[in-house]
CSV table of C-alpha atoms in Angstrom, one decimal:
chain,number,residue,atom,x,y,z
Z,1,UNK,CA,-56.2,21.5,56.2
Z,2,UNK,CA,-59.9,21.2,57.3
Z,3,UNK,CA,-62.3,20.2,54.2
Z,4,UNK,CA,-64.2,23.5,54.2
Z,5,UNK,CA,-60.9,25.3,53.8
Z,6,UNK,CA,-59.7,22.9,51.2
Z,7,UNK,CA,-62.8,23.3,49.0
Z,8,UNK,CA,-62.3,27.3,49.6
Z,9,UNK,CA,-58.5,27.0,48.0
Z,10,UNK,CA,-60.1,24.8,45.2
Z,11,UNK,CA,-62.6,27.2,44.2
Z,12,UNK,CA,-61.0,30.4,45.0
Z,13,UNK,CA,-57.1,29.7,44.6
Z,14,UNK,CA,-54.4,30.6,42.2
Z,15,UNK,CA,-52.7,28.0,40.4
Z,16,UNK,CA,-49.1,27.8,40.8
Z,17,UNK,CA,-46.1,25.3,40.4
Z,18,UNK,CA,-43.8,24.2,43.4
Z,19,UNK,CA,-40.6,22.2,44.0
Z,20,UNK,CA,-40.8,19.8,47.1
Z,21,UNK,CA,-38.1,20.6,49.4
Z,22,UNK,CA,-38.8,18.2,52.0
Z,23,UNK,CA,-41.4,15.2,53.2
Z,24,UNK,CA,-41.7,14.0,56.6
Z,25,UNK,CA,-44.2,11.4,58.1
Z,26,UNK,CA,-46.2,12.8,61.0
Z,27,UNK,CA,-46.8,9.5,62.5
Z,28,UNK,CA,-50.5,9.8,61.7
Z,29,UNK,CA,-52.8,7.8,59.3
Z,30,UNK,CA,-55.8,8.3,57.4
Z,31,UNK,CA,-57.7,5.5,55.9
Z,32,UNK,CA,-54.6,3.5,56.3
Z,33,UNK,CA,-52.4,5.8,54.5
Z,34,UNK,CA,-49.6,7.9,56.2
Z,35,UNK,CA,-50.2,11.4,56.6
Z,36,UNK,CA,-47.1,13.6,55.8
Z,37,UNK,CA,-45.8,17.2,55.7
Z,38,UNK,CA,-44.5,18.4,52.8
Z,39,UNK,CA,-42.2,21.8,52.4
Z,40,UNK,CA,-42.7,23.6,49.2
Z,41,UNK,CA,-41.0,26.5,47.2
Z,42,UNK,CA,-43.8,27.6,45.4
Z,43,UNK,CA,-43.5,29.7,42.3
Z,44,UNK,CA,-46.5,32.3,41.7
Z,45,UNK,CA,-47.6,33.2,38.2
Z,46,UNK,CA,-45.5,36.4,38.2
Z,47,UNK,CA,-42.5,34.3,39.0
Z,48,UNK,CA,-42.3,35.3,42.8
Z,49,UNK,CA,-41.1,32.8,44.8
Z,50,UNK,CA,-42.2,31.9,48.7
Z,51,UNK,CA,-42.1,29.0,50.9
Z,52,UNK,CA,-45.3,26.7,51.5
Z,53,UNK,CA,-46.4,23.5,53.7
Z,54,UNK,CA,-49.1,21.2,53.0
Z,55,UNK,CA,-50.1,18.1,55.3
Z,56,UNK,CA,-51.8,15.4,53.6
Z,57,UNK,CA,-52.5,11.6,53.1
Z,58,UNK,CA,-50.6,10.1,50.4
Z,59,UNK,CA,-51.0,6.4,49.5
Z,60,UNK,CA,-47.5,4.7,49.6
Z,61,UNK,CA,-48.0,4.0,45.8
Z,62,UNK,CA,-47.9,7.8,45.1
Z,63,UNK,CA,-45.0,8.7,47.7
Z,64,UNK,CA,-42.8,8.8,44.7
Z,65,UNK,CA,-44.3,11.9,43.5
Z,66,UNK,CA,-43.6,14.2,46.5
Z,67,UNK,CA,-39.7,13.3,46.8
Z,68,UNK,CA,-37.2,16.6,47.2
Z,69,UNK,CA,-36.8,18.0,43.7
Z,70,UNK,CA,-40.1,17.1,42.3
Z,71,UNK,CA,-42.5,19.9,41.0
Z,72,UNK,CA,-46.1,19.7,41.6
Z,73,UNK,CA,-49.2,21.9,41.0
Z,74,UNK,CA,-50.6,23.6,43.9
Z,75,UNK,CA,-53.5,26.3,44.6
Z,76,UNK,CA,-53.4,29.0,47.3
Z,77,UNK,CA,-55.4,31.8,48.4
Z,78,UNK,CA,-54.1,35.1,47.3
Z,79,UNK,CA,-55.2,36.9,50.4
Z,80,UNK,CA,-53.7,33.8,52.6
Z,81,UNK,CA,-50.8,32.1,50.7
Z,82,UNK,CA,-50.2,29.8,53.6
Z,83,UNK,CA,-53.3,28.0,52.6
Z,84,UNK,CA,-52.8,25.8,50.0
Z,85,UNK,CA,-53.2,22.2,48.4
Z,86,UNK,CA,-51.6,20.1,46.1
Z,87,UNK,CA,-53.6,19.2,43.1
Z,88,UNK,CA,-53.3,15.7,42.5
């Protein structure tokens, strides 16, 4: 996600929890770290679930945080839930 969109999500996004469903390496690198696509099942504050996906660079040291079955904190835009970030 472009930096300006990530900043908007950070400032105006809704906090939620998400379960990691899948993680895939895109083959790209950013600052020598692999860029991965993480598929999620997000649970919003009301308990409604919806799928989500985040692409981000992850240091190999922290890769275990994003393995299938793990739970992560996310933020998403209420008017555009597909725009989300993982809170690190």
